[in-house]
Tab-separated table of N, CA and C in Angstrom:
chain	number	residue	atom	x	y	z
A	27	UNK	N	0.828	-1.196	0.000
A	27	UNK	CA	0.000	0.000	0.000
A	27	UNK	C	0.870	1.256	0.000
A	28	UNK	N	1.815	1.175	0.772
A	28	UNK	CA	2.787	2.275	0.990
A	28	UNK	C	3.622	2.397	-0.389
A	29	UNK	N	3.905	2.128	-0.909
A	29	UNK	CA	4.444	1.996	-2.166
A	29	UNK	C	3.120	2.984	-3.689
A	30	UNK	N	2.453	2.109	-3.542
A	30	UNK	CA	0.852	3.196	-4.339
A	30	UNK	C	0.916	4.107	-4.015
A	31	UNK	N	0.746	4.677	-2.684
A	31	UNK	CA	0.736	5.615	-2.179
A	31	UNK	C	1.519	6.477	-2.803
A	32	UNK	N	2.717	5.995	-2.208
A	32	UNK	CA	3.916	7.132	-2.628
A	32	UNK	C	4.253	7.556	-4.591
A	33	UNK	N	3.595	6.279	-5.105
A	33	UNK	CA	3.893	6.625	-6.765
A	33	UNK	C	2.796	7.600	-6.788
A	34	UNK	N	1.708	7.565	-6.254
A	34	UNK	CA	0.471	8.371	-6.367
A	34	UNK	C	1.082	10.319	-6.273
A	35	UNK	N	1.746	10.114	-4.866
A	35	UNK	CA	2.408	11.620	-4.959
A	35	UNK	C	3.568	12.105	-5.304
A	36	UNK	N	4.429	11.170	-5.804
A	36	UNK	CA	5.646	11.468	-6.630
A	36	UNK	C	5.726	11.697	-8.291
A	37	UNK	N	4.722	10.632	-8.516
A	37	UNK	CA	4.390	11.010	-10.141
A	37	UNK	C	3.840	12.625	-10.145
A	38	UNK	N	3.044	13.184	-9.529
A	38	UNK	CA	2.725	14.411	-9.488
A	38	UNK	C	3.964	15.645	-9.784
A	39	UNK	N	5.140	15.378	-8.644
A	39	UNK	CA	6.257	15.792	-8.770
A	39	UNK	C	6.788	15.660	-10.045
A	40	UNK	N	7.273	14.692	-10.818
A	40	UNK	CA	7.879	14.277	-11.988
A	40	UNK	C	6.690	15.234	-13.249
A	41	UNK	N	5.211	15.127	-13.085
A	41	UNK	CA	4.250	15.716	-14.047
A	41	UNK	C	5.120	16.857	-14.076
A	42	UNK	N	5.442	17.915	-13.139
A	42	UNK	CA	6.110	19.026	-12.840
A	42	UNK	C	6.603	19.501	-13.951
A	43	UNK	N	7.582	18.216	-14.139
A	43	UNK	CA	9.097	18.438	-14.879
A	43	UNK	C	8.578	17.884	-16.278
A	44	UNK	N	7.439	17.360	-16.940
A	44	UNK	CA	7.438	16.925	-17.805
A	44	UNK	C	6.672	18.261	-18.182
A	45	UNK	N	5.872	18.816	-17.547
A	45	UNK	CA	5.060	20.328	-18.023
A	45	UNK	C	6.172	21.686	-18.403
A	46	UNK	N	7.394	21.096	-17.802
A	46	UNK	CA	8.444	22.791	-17.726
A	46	UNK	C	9.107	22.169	-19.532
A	47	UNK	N	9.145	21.030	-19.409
A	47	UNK	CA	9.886	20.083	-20.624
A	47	UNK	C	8.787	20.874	-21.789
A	48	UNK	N	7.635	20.547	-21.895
A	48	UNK	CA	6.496	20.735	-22.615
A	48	UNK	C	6.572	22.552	-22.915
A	49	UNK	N	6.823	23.230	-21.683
A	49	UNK	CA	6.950	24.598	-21.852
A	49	UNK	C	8.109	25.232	-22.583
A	50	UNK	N	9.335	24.468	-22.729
A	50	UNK	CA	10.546	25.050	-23.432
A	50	UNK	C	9.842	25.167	-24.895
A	51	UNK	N	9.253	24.021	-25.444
A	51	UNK	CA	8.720	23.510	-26.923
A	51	UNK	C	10.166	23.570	-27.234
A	52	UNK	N	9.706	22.597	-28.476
A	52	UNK	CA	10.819	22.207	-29.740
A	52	UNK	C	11.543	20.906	-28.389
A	53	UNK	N	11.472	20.400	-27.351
A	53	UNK	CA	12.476	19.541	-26.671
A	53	UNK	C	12.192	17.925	-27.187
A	54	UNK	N	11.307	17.964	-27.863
A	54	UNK	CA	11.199	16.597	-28.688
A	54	UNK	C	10.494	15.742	-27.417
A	55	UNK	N	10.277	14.621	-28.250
A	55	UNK	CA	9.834	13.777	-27.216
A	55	UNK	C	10.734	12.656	-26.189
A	56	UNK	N	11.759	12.768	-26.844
A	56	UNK	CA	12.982	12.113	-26.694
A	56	UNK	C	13.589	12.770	-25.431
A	57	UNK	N	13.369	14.123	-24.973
A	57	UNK	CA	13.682	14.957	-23.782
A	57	UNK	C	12.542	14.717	-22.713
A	58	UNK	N	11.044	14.198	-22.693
A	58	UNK	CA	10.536	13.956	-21.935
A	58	UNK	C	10.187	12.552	-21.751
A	59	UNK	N	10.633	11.822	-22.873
A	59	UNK	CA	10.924	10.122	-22.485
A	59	UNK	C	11.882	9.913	-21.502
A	60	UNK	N	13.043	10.787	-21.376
A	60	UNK	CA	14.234	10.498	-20.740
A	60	UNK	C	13.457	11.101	-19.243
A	61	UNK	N	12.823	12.844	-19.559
A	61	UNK	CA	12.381	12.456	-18.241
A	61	UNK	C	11.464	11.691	-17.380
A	62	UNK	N	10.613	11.187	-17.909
A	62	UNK	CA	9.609	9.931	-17.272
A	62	UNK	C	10.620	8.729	-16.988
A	63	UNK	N	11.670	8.220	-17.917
A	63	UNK	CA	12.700	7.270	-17.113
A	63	UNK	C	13.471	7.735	-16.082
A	64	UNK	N	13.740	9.114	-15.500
A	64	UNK	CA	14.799	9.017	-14.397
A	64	UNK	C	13.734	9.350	-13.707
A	65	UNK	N	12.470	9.995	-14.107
A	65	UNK	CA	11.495	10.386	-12.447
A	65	UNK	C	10.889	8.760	-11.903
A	66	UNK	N	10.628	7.795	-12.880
A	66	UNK	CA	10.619	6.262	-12.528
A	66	UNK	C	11.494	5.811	-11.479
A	67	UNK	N	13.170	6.114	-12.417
A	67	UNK	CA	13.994	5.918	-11.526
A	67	UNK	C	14.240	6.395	-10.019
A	68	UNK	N	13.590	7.404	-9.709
A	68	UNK	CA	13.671	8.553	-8.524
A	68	UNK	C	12.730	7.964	-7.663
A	69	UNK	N	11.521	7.603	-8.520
A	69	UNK	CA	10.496	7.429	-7.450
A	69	UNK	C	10.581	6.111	-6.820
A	70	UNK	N	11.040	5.047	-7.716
A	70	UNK	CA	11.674	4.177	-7.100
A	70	UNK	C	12.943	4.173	-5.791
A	71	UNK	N	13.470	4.802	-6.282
A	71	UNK	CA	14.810	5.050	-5.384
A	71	UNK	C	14.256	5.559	-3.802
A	72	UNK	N	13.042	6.821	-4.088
A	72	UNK	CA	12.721	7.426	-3.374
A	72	UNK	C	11.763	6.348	-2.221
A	73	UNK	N	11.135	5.318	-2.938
A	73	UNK	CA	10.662	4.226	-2.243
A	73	UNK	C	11.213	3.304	-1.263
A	74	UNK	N	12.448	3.025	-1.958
A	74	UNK	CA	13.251	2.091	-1.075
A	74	UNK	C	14.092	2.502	-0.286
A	75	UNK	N	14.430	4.245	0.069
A	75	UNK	CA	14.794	4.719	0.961
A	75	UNK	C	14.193	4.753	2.138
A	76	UNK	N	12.985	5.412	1.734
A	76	UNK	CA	12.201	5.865	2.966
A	76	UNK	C	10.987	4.486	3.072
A	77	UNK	N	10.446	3.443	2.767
A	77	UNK	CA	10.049	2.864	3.078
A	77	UNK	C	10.254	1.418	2.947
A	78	UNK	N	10.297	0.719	3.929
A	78	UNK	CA	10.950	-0.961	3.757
A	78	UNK	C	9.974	-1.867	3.168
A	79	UNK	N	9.911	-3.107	2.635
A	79	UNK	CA	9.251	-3.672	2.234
A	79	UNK	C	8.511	-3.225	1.145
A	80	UNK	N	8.711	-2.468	0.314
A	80	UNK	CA	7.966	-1.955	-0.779
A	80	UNK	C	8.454	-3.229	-2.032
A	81	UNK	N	7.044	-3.653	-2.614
A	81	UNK	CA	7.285	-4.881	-4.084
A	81	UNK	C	7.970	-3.671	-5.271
A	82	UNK	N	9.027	-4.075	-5.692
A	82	UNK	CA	9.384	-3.185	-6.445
A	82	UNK	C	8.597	-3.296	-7.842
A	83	UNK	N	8.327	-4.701	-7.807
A	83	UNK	CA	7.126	-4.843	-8.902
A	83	UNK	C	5.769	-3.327	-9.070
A	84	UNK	N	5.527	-3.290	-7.720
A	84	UNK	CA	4.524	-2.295	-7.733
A	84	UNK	C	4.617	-1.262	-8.702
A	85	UNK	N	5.934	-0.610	-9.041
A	85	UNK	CA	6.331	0.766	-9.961
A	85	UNK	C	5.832	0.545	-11.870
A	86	UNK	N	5.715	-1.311	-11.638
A	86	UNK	CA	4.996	-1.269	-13.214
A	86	UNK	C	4.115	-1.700	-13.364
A	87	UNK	N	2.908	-1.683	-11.723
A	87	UNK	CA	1.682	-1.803	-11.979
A	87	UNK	C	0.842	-0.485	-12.598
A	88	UNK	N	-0.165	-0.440	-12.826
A	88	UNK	CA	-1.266	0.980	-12.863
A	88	UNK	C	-0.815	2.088	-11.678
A	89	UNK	N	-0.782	1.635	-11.109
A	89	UNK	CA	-0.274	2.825	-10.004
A	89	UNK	C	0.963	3.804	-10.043
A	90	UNK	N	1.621	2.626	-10.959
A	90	UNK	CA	3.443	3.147	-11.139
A	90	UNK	C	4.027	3.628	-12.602
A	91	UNK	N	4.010	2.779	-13.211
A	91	UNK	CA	4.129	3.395	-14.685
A	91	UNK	C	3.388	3.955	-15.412
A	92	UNK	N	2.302	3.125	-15.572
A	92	UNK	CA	0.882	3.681	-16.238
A	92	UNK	C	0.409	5.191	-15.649
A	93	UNK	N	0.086	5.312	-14.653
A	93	UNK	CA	-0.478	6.466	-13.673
A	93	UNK	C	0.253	7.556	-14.193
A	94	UNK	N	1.830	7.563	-13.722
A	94	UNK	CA	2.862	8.421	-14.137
A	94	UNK	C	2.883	8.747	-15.933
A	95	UNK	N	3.109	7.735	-16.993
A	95	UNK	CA	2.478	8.405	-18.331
A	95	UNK	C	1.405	9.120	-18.664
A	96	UNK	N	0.551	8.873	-17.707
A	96	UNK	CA	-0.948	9.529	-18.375
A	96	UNK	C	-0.970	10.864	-17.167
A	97	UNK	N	-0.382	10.653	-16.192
A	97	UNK	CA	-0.148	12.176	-15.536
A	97	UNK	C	0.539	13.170	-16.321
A	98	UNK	N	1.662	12.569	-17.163
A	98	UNK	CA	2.971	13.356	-17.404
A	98	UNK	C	2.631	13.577	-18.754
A	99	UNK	N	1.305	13.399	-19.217
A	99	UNK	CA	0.636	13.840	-21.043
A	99	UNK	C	-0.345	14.507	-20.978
A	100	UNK	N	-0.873	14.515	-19.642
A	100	UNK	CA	-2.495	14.865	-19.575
A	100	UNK	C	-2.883	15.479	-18.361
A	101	UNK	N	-2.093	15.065	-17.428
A	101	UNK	CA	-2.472	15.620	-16.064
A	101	UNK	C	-2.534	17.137	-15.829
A	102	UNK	N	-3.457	17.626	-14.743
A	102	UNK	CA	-3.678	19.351	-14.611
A	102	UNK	C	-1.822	19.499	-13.501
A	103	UNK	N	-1.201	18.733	-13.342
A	103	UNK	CA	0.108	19.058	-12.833
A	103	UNK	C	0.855	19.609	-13.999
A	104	UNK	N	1.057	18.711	-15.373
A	104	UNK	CA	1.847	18.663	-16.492
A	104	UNK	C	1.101	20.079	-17.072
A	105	UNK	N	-0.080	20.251	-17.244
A	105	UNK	CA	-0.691	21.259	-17.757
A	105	UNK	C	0.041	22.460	-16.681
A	106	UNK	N	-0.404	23.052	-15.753
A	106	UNK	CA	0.082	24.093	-15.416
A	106	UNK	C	1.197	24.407	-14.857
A	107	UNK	N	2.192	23.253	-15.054
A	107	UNK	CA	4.034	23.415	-15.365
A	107	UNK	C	4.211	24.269	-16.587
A	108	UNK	N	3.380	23.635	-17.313
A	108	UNK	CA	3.885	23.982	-18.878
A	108	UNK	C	3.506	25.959	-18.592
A	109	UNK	N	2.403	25.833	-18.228
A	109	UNK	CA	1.690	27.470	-18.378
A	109	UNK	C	2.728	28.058	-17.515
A	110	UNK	N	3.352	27.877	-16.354
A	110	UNK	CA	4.440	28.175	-15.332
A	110	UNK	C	5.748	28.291	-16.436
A	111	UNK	N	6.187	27.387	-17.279
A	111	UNK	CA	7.398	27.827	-17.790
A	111	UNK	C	7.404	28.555	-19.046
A	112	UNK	N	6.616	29.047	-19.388
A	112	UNK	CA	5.765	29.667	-20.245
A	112	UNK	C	5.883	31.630	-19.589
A	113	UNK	N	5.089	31.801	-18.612
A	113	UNK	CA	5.449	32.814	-17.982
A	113	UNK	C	6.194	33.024	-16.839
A	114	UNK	N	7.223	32.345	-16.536
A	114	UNK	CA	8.654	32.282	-15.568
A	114	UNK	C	9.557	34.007	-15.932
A	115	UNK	N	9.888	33.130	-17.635
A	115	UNK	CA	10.812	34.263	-17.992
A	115	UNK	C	10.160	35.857	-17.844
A	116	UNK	N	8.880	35.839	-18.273
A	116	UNK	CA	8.145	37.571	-18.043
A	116	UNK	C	8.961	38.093	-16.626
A	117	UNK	N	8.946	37.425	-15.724
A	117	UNK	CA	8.797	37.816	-14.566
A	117	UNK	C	10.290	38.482	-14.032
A	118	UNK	N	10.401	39.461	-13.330
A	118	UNK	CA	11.635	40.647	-12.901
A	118	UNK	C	12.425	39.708	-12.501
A	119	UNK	N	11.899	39.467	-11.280
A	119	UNK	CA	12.296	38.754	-9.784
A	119	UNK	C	11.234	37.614	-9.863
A	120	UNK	N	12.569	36.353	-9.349
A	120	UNK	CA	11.988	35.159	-9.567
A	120	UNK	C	12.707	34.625	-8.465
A	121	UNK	N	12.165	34.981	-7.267
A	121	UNK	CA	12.263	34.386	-5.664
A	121	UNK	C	11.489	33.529	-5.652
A	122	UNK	N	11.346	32.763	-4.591
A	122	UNK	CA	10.338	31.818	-3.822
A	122	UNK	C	8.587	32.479	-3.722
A	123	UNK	N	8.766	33.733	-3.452
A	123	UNK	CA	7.421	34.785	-3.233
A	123	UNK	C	6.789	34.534	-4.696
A	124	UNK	N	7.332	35.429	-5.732
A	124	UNK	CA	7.342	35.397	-6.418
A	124	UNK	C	6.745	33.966	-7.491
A	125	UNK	N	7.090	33.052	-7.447
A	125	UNK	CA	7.267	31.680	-7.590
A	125	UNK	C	5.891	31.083	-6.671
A	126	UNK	N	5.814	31.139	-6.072
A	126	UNK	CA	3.961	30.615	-5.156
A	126	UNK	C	3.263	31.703	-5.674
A	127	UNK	N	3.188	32.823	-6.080
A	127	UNK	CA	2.533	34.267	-6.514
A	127	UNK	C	2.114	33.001	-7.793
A	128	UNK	N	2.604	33.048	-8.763
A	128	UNK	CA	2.432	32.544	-10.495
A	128	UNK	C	2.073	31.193	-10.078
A	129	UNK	N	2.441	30.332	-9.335
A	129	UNK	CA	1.307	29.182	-8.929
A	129	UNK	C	0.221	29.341	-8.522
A	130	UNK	N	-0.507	30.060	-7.879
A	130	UNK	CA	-1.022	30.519	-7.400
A	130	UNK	C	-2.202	31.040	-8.259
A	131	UNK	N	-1.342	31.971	-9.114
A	131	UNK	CA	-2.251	32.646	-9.985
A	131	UNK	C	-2.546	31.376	-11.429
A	132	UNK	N	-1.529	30.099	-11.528
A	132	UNK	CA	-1.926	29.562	-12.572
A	132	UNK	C	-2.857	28.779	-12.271
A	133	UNK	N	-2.958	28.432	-10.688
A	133	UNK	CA	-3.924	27.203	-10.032
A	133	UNK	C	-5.407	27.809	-10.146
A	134	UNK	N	-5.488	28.855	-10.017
A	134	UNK	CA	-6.978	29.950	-10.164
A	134	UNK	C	-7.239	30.274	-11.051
A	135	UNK	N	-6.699	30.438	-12.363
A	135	UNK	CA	-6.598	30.477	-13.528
A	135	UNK	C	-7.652	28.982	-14.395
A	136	UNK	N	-6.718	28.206	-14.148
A	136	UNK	CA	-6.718	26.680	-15.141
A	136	UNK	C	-7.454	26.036	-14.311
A	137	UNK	N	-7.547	25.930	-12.827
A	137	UNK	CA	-8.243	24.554	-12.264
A	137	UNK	C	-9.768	24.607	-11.723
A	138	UNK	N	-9.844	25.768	-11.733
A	138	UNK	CA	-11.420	25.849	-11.140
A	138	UNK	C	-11.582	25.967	-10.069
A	139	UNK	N	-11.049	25.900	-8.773
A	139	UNK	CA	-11.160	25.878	-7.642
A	139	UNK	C	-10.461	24.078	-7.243
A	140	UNK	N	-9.857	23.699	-8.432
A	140	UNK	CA	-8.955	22.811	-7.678
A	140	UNK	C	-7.326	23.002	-7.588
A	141	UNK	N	-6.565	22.051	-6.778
A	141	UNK	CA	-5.725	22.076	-6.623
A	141	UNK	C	-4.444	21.644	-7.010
A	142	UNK	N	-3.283	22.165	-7.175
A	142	UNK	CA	-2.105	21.239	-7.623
A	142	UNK	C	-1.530	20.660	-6.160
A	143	UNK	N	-1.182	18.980	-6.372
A	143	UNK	CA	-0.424	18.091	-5.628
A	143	UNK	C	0.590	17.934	-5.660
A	144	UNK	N	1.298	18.244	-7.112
A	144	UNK	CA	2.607	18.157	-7.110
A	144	UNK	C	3.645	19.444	-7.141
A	145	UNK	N	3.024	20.996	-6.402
A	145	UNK	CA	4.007	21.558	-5.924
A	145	UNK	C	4.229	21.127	-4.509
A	146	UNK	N	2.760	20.913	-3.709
A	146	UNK	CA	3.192	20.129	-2.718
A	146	UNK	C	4.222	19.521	-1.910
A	147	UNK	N	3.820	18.475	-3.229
A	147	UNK	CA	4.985	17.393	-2.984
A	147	UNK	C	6.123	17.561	-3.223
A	148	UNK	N	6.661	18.446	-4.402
A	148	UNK	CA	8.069	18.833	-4.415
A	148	UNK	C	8.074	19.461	-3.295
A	149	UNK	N	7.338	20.313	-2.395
A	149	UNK	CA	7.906	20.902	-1.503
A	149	UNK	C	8.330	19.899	-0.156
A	150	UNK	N	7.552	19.371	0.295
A	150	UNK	CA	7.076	18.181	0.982
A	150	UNK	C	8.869	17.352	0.755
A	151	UNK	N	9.104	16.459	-0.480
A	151	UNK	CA	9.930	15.918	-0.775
A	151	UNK	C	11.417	16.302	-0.564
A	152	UNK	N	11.027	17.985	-0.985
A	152	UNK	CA	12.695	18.377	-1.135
A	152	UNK	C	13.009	18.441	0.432
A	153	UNK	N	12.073	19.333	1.310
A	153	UNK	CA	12.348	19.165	2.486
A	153	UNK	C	12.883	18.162	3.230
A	154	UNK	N	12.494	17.014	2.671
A	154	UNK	CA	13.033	15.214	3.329
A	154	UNK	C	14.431	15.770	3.084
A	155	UNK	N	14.463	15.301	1.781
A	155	UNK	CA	15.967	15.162	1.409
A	155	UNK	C	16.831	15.758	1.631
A	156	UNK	N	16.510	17.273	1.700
A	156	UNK	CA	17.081	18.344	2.434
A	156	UNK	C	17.546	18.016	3.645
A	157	UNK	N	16.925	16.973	4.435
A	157	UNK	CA	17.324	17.308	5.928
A	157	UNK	C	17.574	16.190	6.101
A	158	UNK	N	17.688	14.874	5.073
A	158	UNK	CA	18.415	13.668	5.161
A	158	UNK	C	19.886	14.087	4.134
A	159	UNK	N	19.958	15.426	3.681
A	159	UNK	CA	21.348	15.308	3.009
A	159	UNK	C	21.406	14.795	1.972
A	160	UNK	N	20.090	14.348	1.434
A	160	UNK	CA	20.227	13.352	0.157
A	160	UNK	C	19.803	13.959	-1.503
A	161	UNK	N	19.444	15.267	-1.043
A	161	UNK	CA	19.333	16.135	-2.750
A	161	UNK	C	20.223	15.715	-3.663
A	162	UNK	N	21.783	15.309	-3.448
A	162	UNK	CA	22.102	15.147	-4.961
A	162	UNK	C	21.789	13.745	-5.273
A	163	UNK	N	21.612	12.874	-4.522
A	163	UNK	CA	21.041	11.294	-5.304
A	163	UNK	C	19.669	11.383	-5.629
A	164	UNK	N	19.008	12.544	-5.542
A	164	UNK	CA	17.797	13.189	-6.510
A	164	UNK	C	18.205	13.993	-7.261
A	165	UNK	N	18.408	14.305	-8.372
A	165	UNK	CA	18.865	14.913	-9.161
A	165	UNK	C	17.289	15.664	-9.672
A	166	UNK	N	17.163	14.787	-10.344
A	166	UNK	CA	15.787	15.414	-10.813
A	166	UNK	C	14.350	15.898	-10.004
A	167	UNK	N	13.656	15.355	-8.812
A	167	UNK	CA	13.523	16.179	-7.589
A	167	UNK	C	13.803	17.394	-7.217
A	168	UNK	N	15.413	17.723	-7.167
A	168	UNK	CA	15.821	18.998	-6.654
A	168	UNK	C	15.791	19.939	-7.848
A	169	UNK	N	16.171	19.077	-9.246
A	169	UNK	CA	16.397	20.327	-10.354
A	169	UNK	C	14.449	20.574	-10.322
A	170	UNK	N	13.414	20.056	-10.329
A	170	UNK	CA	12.145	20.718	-10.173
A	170	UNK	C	11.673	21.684	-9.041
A	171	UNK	N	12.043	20.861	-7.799
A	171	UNK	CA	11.763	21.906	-7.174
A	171	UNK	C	12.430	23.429	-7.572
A	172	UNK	N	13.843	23.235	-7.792
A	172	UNK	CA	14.731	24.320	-7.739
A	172	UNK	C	13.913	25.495	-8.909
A	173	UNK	N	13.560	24.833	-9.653
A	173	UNK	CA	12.797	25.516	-11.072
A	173	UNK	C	11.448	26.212	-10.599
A	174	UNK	N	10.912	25.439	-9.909
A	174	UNK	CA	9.373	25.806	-9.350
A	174	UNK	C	9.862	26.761	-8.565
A	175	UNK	N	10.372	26.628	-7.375
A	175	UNK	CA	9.972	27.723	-6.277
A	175	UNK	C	11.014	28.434	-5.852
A	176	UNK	N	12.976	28.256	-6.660
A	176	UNK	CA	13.896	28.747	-6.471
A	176	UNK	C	13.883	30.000	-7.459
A	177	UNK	N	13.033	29.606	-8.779
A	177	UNK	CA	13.113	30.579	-10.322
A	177	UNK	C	14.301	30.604	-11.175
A	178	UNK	N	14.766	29.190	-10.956
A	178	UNK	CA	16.181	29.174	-11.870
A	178	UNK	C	15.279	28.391	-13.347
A	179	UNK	N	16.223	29.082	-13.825
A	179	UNK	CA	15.710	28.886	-15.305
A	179	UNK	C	15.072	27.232	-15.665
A	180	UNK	N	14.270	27.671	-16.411
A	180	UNK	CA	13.363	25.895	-17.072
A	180	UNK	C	14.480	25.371	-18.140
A	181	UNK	N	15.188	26.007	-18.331
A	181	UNK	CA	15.855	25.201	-19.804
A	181	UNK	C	16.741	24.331	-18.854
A	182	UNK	N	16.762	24.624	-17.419
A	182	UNK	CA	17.504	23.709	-16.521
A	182	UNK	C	17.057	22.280	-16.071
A	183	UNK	N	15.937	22.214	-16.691
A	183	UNK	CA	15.369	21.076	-16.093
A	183	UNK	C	16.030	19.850	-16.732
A	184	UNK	N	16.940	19.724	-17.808
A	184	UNK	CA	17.478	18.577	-18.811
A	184	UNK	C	19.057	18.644	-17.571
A	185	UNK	N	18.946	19.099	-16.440
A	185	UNK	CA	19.994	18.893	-15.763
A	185	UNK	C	19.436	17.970	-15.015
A	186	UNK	N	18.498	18.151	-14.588
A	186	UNK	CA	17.678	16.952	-13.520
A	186	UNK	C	17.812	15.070	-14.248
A	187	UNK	N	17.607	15.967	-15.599
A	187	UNK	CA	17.620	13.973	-16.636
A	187	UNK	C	18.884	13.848	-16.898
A	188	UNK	N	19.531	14.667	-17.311
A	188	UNK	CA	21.150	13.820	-18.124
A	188	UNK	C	22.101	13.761	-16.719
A	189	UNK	N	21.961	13.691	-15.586
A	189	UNK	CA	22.760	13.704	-14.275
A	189	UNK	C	22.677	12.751	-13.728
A	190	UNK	N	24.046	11.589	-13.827
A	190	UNK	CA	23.570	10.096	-13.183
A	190	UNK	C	23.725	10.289	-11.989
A	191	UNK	N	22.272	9.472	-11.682
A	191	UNK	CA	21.865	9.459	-9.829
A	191	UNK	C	23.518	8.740	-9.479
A	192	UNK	N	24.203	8.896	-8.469
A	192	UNK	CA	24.885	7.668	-7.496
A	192	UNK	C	24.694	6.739	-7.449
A	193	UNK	N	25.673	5.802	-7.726
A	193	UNK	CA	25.541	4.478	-7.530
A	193	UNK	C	25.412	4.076	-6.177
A	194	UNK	N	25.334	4.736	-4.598
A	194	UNK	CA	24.522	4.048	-3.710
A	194	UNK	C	23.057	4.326	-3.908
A	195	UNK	N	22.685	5.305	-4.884
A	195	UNK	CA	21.160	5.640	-5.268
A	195	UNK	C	20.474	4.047	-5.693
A	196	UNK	N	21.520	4.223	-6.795
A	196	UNK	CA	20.880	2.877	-7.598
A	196	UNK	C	21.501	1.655	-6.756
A	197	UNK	N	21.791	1.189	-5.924
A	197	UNK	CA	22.454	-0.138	-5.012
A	197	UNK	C	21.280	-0.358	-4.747
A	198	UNK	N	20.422	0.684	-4.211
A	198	UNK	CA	18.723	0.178	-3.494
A	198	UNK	C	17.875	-0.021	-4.143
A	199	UNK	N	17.896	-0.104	-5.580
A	199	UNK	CA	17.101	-0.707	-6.206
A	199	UNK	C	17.078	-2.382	-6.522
């Protein structure tokens, strides 16, 4: 169960990065294939850190792979990344304030009175890792959050995919 769970709010995170991907345009599809394989890879990783006994099988049930493609093509996360990296650059100052301001305004905008889960969760997430020390064996994690709510540039997000996790990252898989 703990395992569903967690693909449930990490794919959200990864939608993130496939919406900022979607917002550069022209990045082919070949730039957001790569990122749906390392946010797989992450969320996995991110599984067998923080929770024991997780079926690693679980990541290519409906919950895990499937869930995560059709979030990361279609989802209102992937949708208002894209509208976010889209109007990033307009903006003077691109603090943290700043950065929840344009979420904020894209979530009231596009959703109707609903909500995004996966700034959340990047926030939620980075904080872990942050305070387990473990941001760089997330690579892609930190390069979203960093994009979302730091305001470093979106064309940065192909740093999050072409950056091999650590090999004690990948040992726990």
């Amino acid at each position: 169960v703990a395992g569903a769970e967690a693909c449930g709010a990490l794919k959200n995170i990864v939608a993130l990065g496939a919406g900022f991907v979607d917002g550069l345009g022209g990045s082919g599809g070949n730039t957001k294939a790569a990122l749906l394989r390392v946010g797989l890879l992450e969320m996995t990783a991110f599984c067998a850190t923080f929770f024991h006994g997780i079926d690693q099988g679980t990541f290519l049930e409906s919950c895990g792979m499937a869930d995560l493609i059709t979030t990361c093509y279609g989802g209102r996360n992937r949708r208002c990344a894209e509208a976010f990296a889209k109007a990033l650059p307009k903006f003077q100052t691109k603090d943290s304030q700043a950065c929840d301001k344009l979420w904020s305004d894209i979530e009231n905008k596009m959703l109707d009175g609903q909500k995004l889960q996966g700034t959340l969760a990047a926030k939620e997430v980075y904080a872990l890792l942050e305070s387990r020390q473990l941001l760089d064996s997330f690579p892609l994690f930190r390069t979203i959050y960093e994009i979302a709510f730091n305001g470093k540039p979106v064309e940065l997000i192909t740093d999050g995919i072409y950056v091999k996790p650590p090999t004690s990252l990948l040992s726990k898989l």
